Coordinates of C-alpha atoms in Angstrom, one line a residue:
M82 CA -46.8 -118.9 -88.9
A83 CA -46.0 -115.2 -87.4
E84 CA -45.0 -117.9 -84.8
Q85 CA -42.9 -120.8 -86.5
A86 CA -41.1 -117.9 -88.0
L87 CA -39.7 -115.9 -84.4
T88 CA -38.4 -118.2 -82.9
R89 CA -37.4 -119.7 -86.4
A90 CA -36.2 -116.1 -86.7
A91 CA -34.5 -115.7 -83.0
G92 CA -32.7 -118.9 -82.6
A93 CA -34.9 -119.9 -79.7
P94 CA -38.2 -120.9 -77.7
L95 CA -41.3 -118.9 -76.6
I96 CA -40.4 -120.1 -72.3
A97 CA -44.4 -119.1 -71.1
G98 CA -44.5 -118.8 -66.4
N99 CA -42.4 -115.9 -65.9
R100 CA -42.2 -113.1 -64.3
V101 CA -40.8 -109.7 -65.7
H102 CA -39.9 -106.2 -64.7
L103 CA -38.6 -103.6 -66.1
L104 CA -35.5 -101.3 -65.0
R105 CA -34.6 -97.8 -66.4
D106 CA -31.9 -96.1 -65.3
A107 CA -29.4 -97.1 -62.5
T108 CA -31.5 -96.2 -60.2
E109 CA -33.9 -99.0 -60.6
N110 CA -31.2 -101.7 -61.9
Y111 CA -28.5 -101.4 -59.1
P112 CA -30.3 -101.1 -56.1
A113 CA -32.3 -105.1 -57.5
W114 CA -28.8 -106.4 -58.7
L115 CA -27.5 -105.4 -55.4
A116 CA -30.1 -106.6 -53.2
A117 CA -29.6 -109.9 -55.0
I118 CA -26.1 -110.6 -54.9
E119 CA -26.4 -109.4 -50.9
K120 CA -29.3 -112.8 -50.5
A121 CA -27.1 -115.6 -52.8
D122 CA -27.0 -118.4 -51.1
R123 CA -25.6 -120.9 -54.2
S124 CA -24.1 -118.6 -56.9
I125 CA -23.7 -115.8 -58.9
T126 CA -22.7 -115.2 -62.9
I127 CA -22.5 -112.2 -64.0
E128 CA -21.5 -111.5 -67.9
S129 CA -20.2 -107.5 -67.9
Y130 CA -18.2 -105.7 -70.7
I131 CA -17.0 -102.9 -68.0
F132 CA -16.4 -103.8 -65.2
A133 CA -15.5 -100.4 -63.5
D134 CA -12.0 -99.9 -60.8
D135 CA -14.8 -96.8 -59.6
D136 CA -17.4 -96.3 -56.9
V137 CA -19.4 -98.2 -58.3
G138 CA -17.6 -101.3 -59.1
N139 CA -15.7 -100.8 -55.5
R140 CA -18.8 -101.3 -54.1
F141 CA -19.9 -104.9 -56.3
A142 CA -16.3 -106.1 -55.7
D143 CA -17.3 -105.3 -52.3
L144 CA -21.1 -107.7 -52.4
L145 CA -19.0 -110.2 -54.5
G146 CA -15.7 -110.9 -52.1
D147 CA -18.5 -111.1 -49.1
A148 CA -20.7 -113.8 -50.7
A149 CA -17.7 -115.6 -51.9
R150 CA -16.2 -115.3 -49.0
R151 CA -19.8 -117.0 -47.1
G152 CA -19.7 -120.1 -49.7
V153 CA -21.6 -118.5 -52.3
R154 CA -19.6 -119.6 -55.5
V155 CA -19.9 -116.3 -57.3
R156 CA -17.7 -116.3 -61.1
V157 CA -17.1 -113.8 -62.9
L158 CA -16.8 -113.2 -66.7
Q159 CA -15.0 -110.1 -67.7
D160 CA -14.6 -109.3 -71.8
W161 CA -11.0 -109.0 -72.4
L162 CA -11.0 -105.1 -73.8
G163 CA -14.5 -104.3 -72.0
A164 CA -11.9 -104.1 -69.8
R165 CA -9.0 -102.0 -71.3
G166 CA -8.2 -99.1 -68.8
E167 CA -11.8 -100.0 -67.2
A168 CA -9.7 -101.6 -64.0
T169 CA -6.2 -102.3 -62.2
R170 CA -4.5 -105.6 -61.3
H171 CA -4.9 -105.3 -57.9
F172 CA -8.9 -104.6 -58.3
W173 CA -9.0 -107.9 -60.2
A174 CA -6.1 -109.6 -57.5
R175 CA -8.7 -108.8 -54.2
L176 CA -11.1 -110.0 -55.9
R177 CA -9.9 -113.3 -56.8
Q178 CA -8.4 -113.2 -52.6
A179 CA -11.7 -113.4 -51.4
G180 CA -12.6 -116.5 -53.9
V181 CA -14.3 -114.9 -56.9
E182 CA -13.3 -116.7 -60.3
V183 CA -12.6 -114.5 -63.4
R184 CA -12.4 -115.5 -66.8
W185 CA -11.1 -113.5 -69.5
F186 CA -12.8 -113.6 -73.0
N187 CA -11.1 -114.2 -76.0
P188 CA -8.1 -111.8 -74.5
F189 CA -5.4 -110.7 -77.6
S190 CA -3.9 -114.2 -79.8
F191 CA -0.8 -113.3 -81.0
G192 CA -1.9 -116.2 -83.1
A193 CA -5.8 -115.0 -84.1
P194 CA -4.4 -111.3 -84.5
L195 CA -7.9 -110.4 -86.3
A196 CA -9.7 -112.3 -83.5
W197 CA -10.4 -109.4 -80.7
L198 CA -12.3 -108.1 -82.5
R199 CA -15.2 -110.0 -81.8
R200 CA -16.2 -108.9 -78.6
N201 CA -18.9 -110.8 -75.7
H202 CA -21.2 -107.8 -74.7
R203 CA -23.5 -109.2 -72.9
K204 CA -24.7 -108.0 -70.1
S205 CA -26.0 -110.6 -67.6
I206 CA -26.7 -111.6 -63.6
V207 CA -28.2 -115.2 -62.8
I208 CA -28.8 -115.5 -58.7
D209 CA -29.1 -119.2 -57.6
G210 CA -29.7 -119.5 -60.8
K211 CA -33.2 -118.2 -60.0
R212 CA -33.7 -114.9 -60.5
G213 CA -32.5 -113.4 -63.8
F214 CA -31.3 -110.2 -65.1
V215 CA -30.8 -108.2 -68.6
T216 CA -29.9 -105.3 -69.4
G217 CA -27.8 -102.6 -71.4
L218 CA -25.7 -101.2 -68.7
C219 CA -21.6 -102.4 -67.3
I220 CA -20.9 -102.1 -64.2
A221 CA -19.4 -98.3 -63.7
A222 CA -19.9 -95.0 -62.0
R223 CA -20.4 -93.0 -65.1
W224 CA -23.8 -94.7 -66.0
A225 CA -25.0 -94.0 -62.1
G226 CA -23.8 -90.0 -62.6
D227 CA -23.3 -88.0 -60.1
P228 CA -25.5 -84.8 -58.6
V229 CA -23.7 -83.8 -56.3
R230 CA -20.3 -83.0 -59.1
G231 CA -23.1 -82.1 -61.8
K232 CA -22.7 -85.6 -64.3
P233 CA -26.3 -87.4 -64.7
A234 CA -26.8 -90.9 -64.7
W235 CA -27.1 -92.7 -68.4
R236 CA -30.3 -93.5 -69.8
D237 CA -30.2 -96.8 -69.8
T238 CA -32.3 -100.5 -69.8
G239 CA -33.3 -103.8 -68.5
I240 CA -35.0 -106.0 -66.9
S241 CA -35.4 -109.0 -64.0
I242 CA -36.4 -112.9 -65.2
E243 CA -37.9 -115.2 -62.6
G244 CA -39.0 -118.1 -64.3
P245 CA -37.9 -121.0 -66.3
A246 CA -36.7 -118.5 -68.9
V247 CA -33.9 -118.0 -65.6
A248 CA -32.5 -121.9 -67.0
D249 CA -31.3 -120.4 -70.9
L250 CA -29.4 -117.3 -68.5
V251 CA -27.5 -119.7 -66.9
H252 CA -26.5 -122.9 -70.3
A253 CA -25.6 -118.8 -72.2
F254 CA -23.2 -118.6 -69.7
A255 CA -22.3 -121.3 -68.7
H256 CA -21.8 -121.4 -73.0
T257 CA -19.1 -118.6 -73.0
W258 CA -17.7 -119.1 -69.7
A259 CA -16.5 -122.6 -70.9
E260 CA -14.9 -120.5 -73.9
A261 CA -12.6 -118.5 -71.7
G262 CA -11.1 -121.5 -70.1
P263 CA -11.4 -124.6 -69.3
R264 CA -14.3 -127.1 -69.7
E265 CA -15.7 -127.3 -66.5
S266 CA -18.8 -131.1 -65.9
E267 CA -21.2 -129.0 -63.4
A268 CA -25.2 -129.7 -64.0
L269 CA -27.1 -127.0 -65.7
P270 CA -31.0 -126.4 -64.7
N271 CA -33.4 -127.4 -67.4
R272 CA -36.3 -125.4 -67.9
E273 CA -38.9 -127.8 -66.5
D274 CA -37.1 -127.6 -63.2
I275 CA -37.6 -124.9 -62.5
A276 CA -41.5 -123.5 -61.9
P277 CA -44.0 -121.2 -63.4
A278 CA -43.2 -118.1 -61.2
G279 CA -45.7 -116.0 -63.3
D280 CA -47.6 -115.9 -66.9
V281 CA -45.7 -114.4 -69.2
S282 CA -43.5 -115.2 -72.2
L283 CA -40.1 -114.6 -73.0
R284 CA -37.6 -115.6 -76.2
V285 CA -33.6 -115.2 -74.2
I286 CA -31.5 -114.6 -77.5
A287 CA -28.0 -115.4 -77.0
T288 CA -26.3 -114.5 -79.9
A289 CA -23.3 -115.8 -81.3
P290 CA -20.7 -113.9 -84.2
A291 CA -22.3 -114.9 -87.3
T292 CA -25.5 -117.0 -86.1
T293 CA -27.7 -112.3 -87.2
G294 CA -30.0 -114.1 -85.0
I295 CA -31.2 -111.6 -83.7
F296 CA -30.6 -109.6 -87.2
R297 CA -33.6 -111.5 -88.9
L298 CA -35.3 -111.3 -85.5
D299 CA -35.6 -107.0 -86.1
S300 CA -35.9 -107.7 -89.6
L301 CA -39.0 -109.8 -88.8
V302 CA -40.1 -107.7 -87.4
A303 CA -40.1 -104.9 -88.9
A304 CA -41.7 -106.6 -92.1
L305 CA -44.5 -108.0 -89.3
S306 CA -45.0 -104.5 -87.1
R307 CA -49.3 -103.8 -88.4
R308 CA -49.5 -99.9 -86.2
S309 CA -46.2 -99.1 -84.5
L310 CA -42.0 -100.0 -84.1
W311 CA -40.8 -97.7 -81.6
L312 CA -37.6 -98.5 -81.1
T313 CA -33.9 -97.6 -79.2
D314 CA -30.9 -97.3 -80.0
A315 CA -26.9 -96.3 -78.6
Y316 CA -25.3 -96.9 -81.3
F317 CA -27.7 -96.4 -84.2
I318 CA -25.6 -97.6 -87.7
G319 CA -28.5 -99.4 -89.9
L320 CA -27.8 -101.8 -92.5
P321 CA -29.4 -101.0 -95.4
T322 CA -32.0 -103.7 -95.1
Y323 CA -32.6 -102.9 -92.4
V324 CA -33.8 -99.1 -93.8
Q325 CA -35.4 -100.4 -95.8
A326 CA -37.0 -102.8 -94.1
L327 CA -38.5 -99.3 -91.8
R328 CA -39.2 -97.6 -94.9
A329 CA -41.0 -100.4 -96.2
A330 CA -43.2 -100.8 -92.5
A331 CA -43.8 -97.1 -92.5
S332 CA -45.4 -96.7 -95.7
D333 CA -47.6 -99.2 -95.0
G334 CA -49.3 -96.7 -91.8
V335 CA -46.6 -98.2 -89.1
D336 CA -46.1 -95.4 -86.6
V337 CA -42.0 -95.9 -86.6
R338 CA -39.7 -94.4 -84.4
L339 CA -36.5 -94.0 -83.6
L340 CA -34.2 -92.4 -80.8
V341 CA -30.6 -91.9 -81.0
P342 CA -28.7 -90.1 -78.2
G343 CA -28.4 -86.2 -78.6
S344 CA -24.4 -86.7 -77.7
S345 CA -22.9 -89.4 -77.8
D346 CA -19.8 -90.8 -75.5
L347 CA -18.3 -92.1 -79.2
G348 CA -18.6 -88.3 -81.5
I349 CA -17.4 -91.0 -84.8
V350 CA -19.9 -93.4 -84.6
K351 CA -22.1 -89.9 -83.4
T352 CA -21.2 -89.3 -86.8
L353 CA -21.7 -91.9 -88.8
G354 CA -24.9 -92.7 -87.9
T355 CA -26.7 -88.9 -88.9
A356 CA -25.4 -89.7 -92.1
G357 CA -28.4 -92.4 -92.6
Y358 CA -30.6 -90.3 -91.0
R359 CA -31.8 -88.9 -93.7
P360 CA -32.9 -92.3 -96.0
L361 CA -35.4 -92.7 -92.6
L362 CA -37.2 -89.4 -92.6
E363 CA -37.4 -89.4 -96.2
G364 CA -39.2 -93.2 -96.3
G365 CA -41.9 -91.9 -93.3
I366 CA -39.8 -92.9 -90.1
R367 CA -39.6 -90.7 -87.2
V368 CA -36.1 -90.1 -85.4
F369 CA -36.3 -88.5 -82.8
E370 CA -32.4 -87.3 -80.6
W371 CA -32.4 -87.0 -76.5
N372 CA -31.6 -84.9 -75.1
G373 CA -30.3 -85.8 -71.4
P374 CA -27.1 -87.2 -71.0
M375 CA -26.0 -90.2 -72.3
L376 CA -28.4 -92.6 -74.3
H377 CA -27.9 -96.2 -73.7
A378 CA -30.5 -98.6 -74.4
K379 CA -30.8 -100.9 -76.6
T380 CA -35.1 -101.8 -77.0
A381 CA -37.6 -102.6 -79.1
V382 CA -42.3 -102.6 -78.8
A383 CA -43.8 -103.5 -81.3
D384 CA -48.1 -103.1 -81.6
G385 CA -48.3 -102.9 -78.3
L386 CA -47.6 -106.5 -78.2
W387 CA -44.1 -107.4 -78.7
A388 CA -41.0 -105.6 -77.2
R389 CA -37.1 -106.6 -77.1
V390 CA -34.6 -105.5 -74.6
G391 CA -31.2 -106.4 -74.1
S392 CA -27.6 -105.7 -74.7
S393 CA -27.0 -105.5 -78.9
N394 CA -27.8 -102.4 -80.9
L395 CA -29.1 -101.7 -84.2
N396 CA -25.7 -102.5 -86.3
I397 CA -23.9 -105.4 -87.8
A398 CA -20.5 -105.4 -85.0
S399 CA -23.7 -106.3 -82.7
W400 CA -26.3 -107.9 -85.7
M401 CA -23.3 -110.4 -87.0
G402 CA -19.9 -109.8 -85.3
N403 CA -20.2 -110.8 -81.4
W404 CA -21.9 -112.1 -78.8
E405 CA -25.0 -110.6 -77.5
L406 CA -27.5 -111.9 -74.8
D407 CA -31.1 -110.2 -74.8
V408 CA -34.7 -111.2 -73.9
A409 CA -38.1 -110.7 -76.4
V410 CA -41.0 -110.2 -74.5
E411 CA -44.6 -111.5 -76.3
D412 CA -47.4 -109.8 -73.3
A413 CA -49.7 -106.7 -73.7
G414 CA -49.2 -106.3 -69.9
F415 CA -44.6 -105.7 -70.2
A416 CA -44.6 -103.9 -74.2
A417 CA -47.9 -101.6 -72.6
E418 CA -45.0 -100.9 -70.5
M419 CA -42.6 -100.6 -72.9
E420 CA -44.3 -97.7 -74.7
R421 CA -45.4 -95.8 -71.9
A422 CA -41.3 -95.3 -70.9
Y423 CA -41.1 -94.2 -74.5
E424 CA -43.4 -92.3 -74.0
R425 CA -41.4 -90.4 -71.2
D426 CA -38.9 -90.5 -72.7
L427 CA -40.0 -88.9 -76.1
A428 CA -41.1 -86.2 -73.2
N429 CA -37.3 -84.8 -73.2
A430 CA -36.3 -85.5 -77.3
T431 CA -35.8 -83.4 -79.4
E432 CA -37.7 -84.7 -83.1
L433 CA -35.8 -84.5 -85.9
I434 CA -37.8 -82.2 -88.9
L435 CA -36.4 -82.7 -92.9
G436 CA -35.0 -78.9 -93.4
E437 CA -34.4 -77.4 -90.7
R438 CA -31.6 -77.0 -89.4
R439 CA -30.7 -78.5 -85.4
R440 CA -28.8 -75.2 -82.8
R441 CA -26.0 -76.3 -81.1
P442 CA -26.2 -77.5 -78.6
R443 CA -24.8 -74.5 -75.0
P444 CA -22.0 -75.7 -72.9
H445 CA -24.4 -77.1 -71.1
D446 CA -26.9 -79.5 -73.5
R447 CA -24.0 -81.4 -73.6
P448 CA -23.6 -84.3 -70.7
L449 CA -20.9 -85.2 -69.7
F450 CA -18.7 -88.2 -71.1
A451 CA -16.1 -90.4 -68.7
G452 CA -12.7 -89.5 -70.9
S453 CA -10.0 -91.8 -71.8
N454 CA -12.4 -95.0 -71.6
R455 CA -15.2 -94.7 -73.9
A456 CA -13.6 -95.9 -76.4
R457 CA -13.5 -98.9 -74.9
E458 CA -17.5 -99.3 -74.9
G459 CA -17.6 -99.0 -78.6
S460 CA -14.8 -99.7 -79.9
A461 CA -16.0 -103.2 -82.0
V462 CA -19.4 -100.2 -83.2
A463 CA -15.3 -99.5 -86.1
T464 CA -17.4 -102.8 -87.7
A465 CA -20.7 -100.3 -88.9
G466 CA -18.1 -97.6 -89.0
A467 CA -15.8 -98.5 -91.5
I468 CA -19.1 -100.1 -94.0
R469 CA -20.6 -97.3 -93.9
M470 CA -18.3 -95.2 -94.5
G471 CA -17.2 -97.4 -97.7
N472 CA -21.6 -97.4 -98.6
T473 CA -20.7 -94.1 -98.5
V474 CA -17.4 -93.4 -100.3
S475 CA -18.3 -96.4 -103.3
A476 CA -21.4 -94.8 -103.5
A477 CA -19.9 -91.9 -104.6
L478 CA -17.4 -93.2 -106.8
G479 CA -20.1 -95.8 -108.5
G480 CA -22.5 -93.9 -108.4
H481 CA -25.4 -96.2 -107.7
R482 CA -27.5 -94.1 -105.2
V483 CA -27.7 -90.0 -104.6
L484 CA -25.9 -88.8 -101.9
R485 CA -26.8 -87.1 -99.2
P486 CA -25.4 -83.7 -97.6
A487 CA -25.4 -85.6 -94.2
E488 CA -22.3 -87.6 -96.1
A489 CA -20.3 -84.9 -97.5
G490 CA -18.5 -84.6 -93.9
L491 CA -17.9 -88.1 -94.1
L492 CA -17.2 -87.7 -97.9
L493 CA -14.5 -85.2 -97.1
A494 CA -12.6 -87.1 -94.4
A495 CA -12.0 -89.6 -96.9
G496 CA -10.5 -87.8 -98.7
A497 CA -8.6 -85.6 -96.7
A498 CA -7.3 -89.4 -95.5
L499 CA -6.4 -90.9 -99.2
V500 CA -5.0 -87.5 -100.1
A501 CA -2.6 -87.6 -96.4
V502 CA -1.7 -91.3 -97.2
A503 CA -0.5 -90.7 -101.3
A504 CA 1.8 -87.6 -99.9
V505 CA 2.9 -89.6 -96.9
T506 CA 4.1 -93.1 -99.4
I507 CA 5.0 -90.4 -102.1
F508 CA 8.2 -88.5 -99.6
F509 CA 8.4 -90.8 -96.8
P510 CA 7.5 -95.2 -98.2
W511 CA 9.2 -96.5 -95.0
I512 CA 6.3 -95.5 -93.2
L513 CA 4.1 -97.0 -94.4
A514 CA 6.1 -100.6 -96.1
V515 CA 7.8 -101.2 -92.4
P516 CA 4.2 -101.5 -91.0
F517 CA 2.8 -103.6 -94.8
A518 CA 5.9 -106.2 -94.2
I519 CA 5.7 -106.5 -90.3
A520 CA 2.0 -107.1 -90.8
A521 CA 2.4 -109.1 -94.0
A522 CA 5.0 -111.4 -92.2
W523 CA 2.8 -111.4 -88.7
I524 CA -0.4 -112.9 -91.0
G525 CA 1.8 -115.5 -92.8
I526 CA 3.4 -117.2 -90.1
T527 CA 0.0 -117.3 -88.5
L528 CA -1.2 -119.2 -91.4
I529 CA 1.6 -121.7 -91.7
V530 CA 1.8 -122.3 -87.9
N531 CA -2.6 -122.6 -87.7
G532 CA -2.0 -124.9 -91.1
V533 CA 1.2 -127.3 -89.6
K534 CA -1.5 -127.2 -86.3
L535 CA -4.4 -128.5 -88.8
R536 CA -2.2 -131.9 -90.9
R537 CA -0.4 -132.8 -88.3
A538 CA -3.5 -133.5 -86.7
R539 CA -5.4 -135.0 -89.6
H540 CA -2.1 -136.9 -89.4
L541 CA -3.2 -137.9 -85.8
A542 CA -6.3 -138.9 -86.3

């Protein structure tokens, strides 16, 4: 029954006969990707949220251009919002001139003014339809760091896959590639077309907005765990239902742990996440903060039997708003390797304890982050932040739950913002009236245009 429940929750079948290799940080992921690209002889597909015009990005661009010139079909699917501020037009023009096919995913459209909130957050590479990589890493220098200049590498996790499951990666890319441009008639491999490469069983979970496959799976794993559930997440803002699932597991004796960044490239997300730690700690969940550079990994390991690696964060933006790609592995050997990696990470983390004030980090403790481009990586997390803020304000006004001291900052920020809006409205009403009028007109025209299109389509039918 548990096996059937996992399949239904994830919306993905269990695929046997694969070889899986765990890749830690850019020091293991990037060399593996580059080596595979150099050996490609038929096709390369890359799906990335960020592909930067920097030392790392240009190294990949050079190899992709070389591959295209030797006859390999190279396709890069780049999220439109993720690319903002990361690479110049010259960078993309150079790739196209070398023969690389580039498509932009979900660019801003005046006809759908809110559609840009849904992002393609997937990160995958597939070589010749035979070897695939699923990861949390983007292609940018900040993941690799710069030891000479004192910039440490980000902590992240990925995997390589060989075997029948690669067919699912090929199909996942083909779907989003078609979303970003004309649909192509290409022969896609089936799982039966790819020979077994190992004895690992896994699921490829390619989610789209509102499908909630990863949310259902994460919640179910929390319910099924009997011994341990160890989580790592870059931008944790748990929904109340998921937090309750973790608390229920902990109260039943499960060793539930959550590893999060000590300092984040997205300060507001860190603040919103911190406001939700107390309910976790009070429920018996151990929370750890990473002491090194940015922790960007999105992983889970349960009962030494099940593990997940991919692009999905534990927040509503990933669970319900984005296109995401994750792999859930059901193999004791791989899960044991994930547990060992988790224990190594905890050796460089500080456990949060109720009632103890955490020391302020010294200047040299703070990780060095990229400046103006960092908001691109977590822009979709604003949705999760709005929900966290809304829940806190609702509790303060309605009294339906007890507020915690960690939520004081959210209340102060919300209160100050509302007072500022009230003051502006009283003294300068046009400042709010003009943007509201423009937005109302824009949305109204968009609805009318779409309504006319639908009516014409009905008459043509």
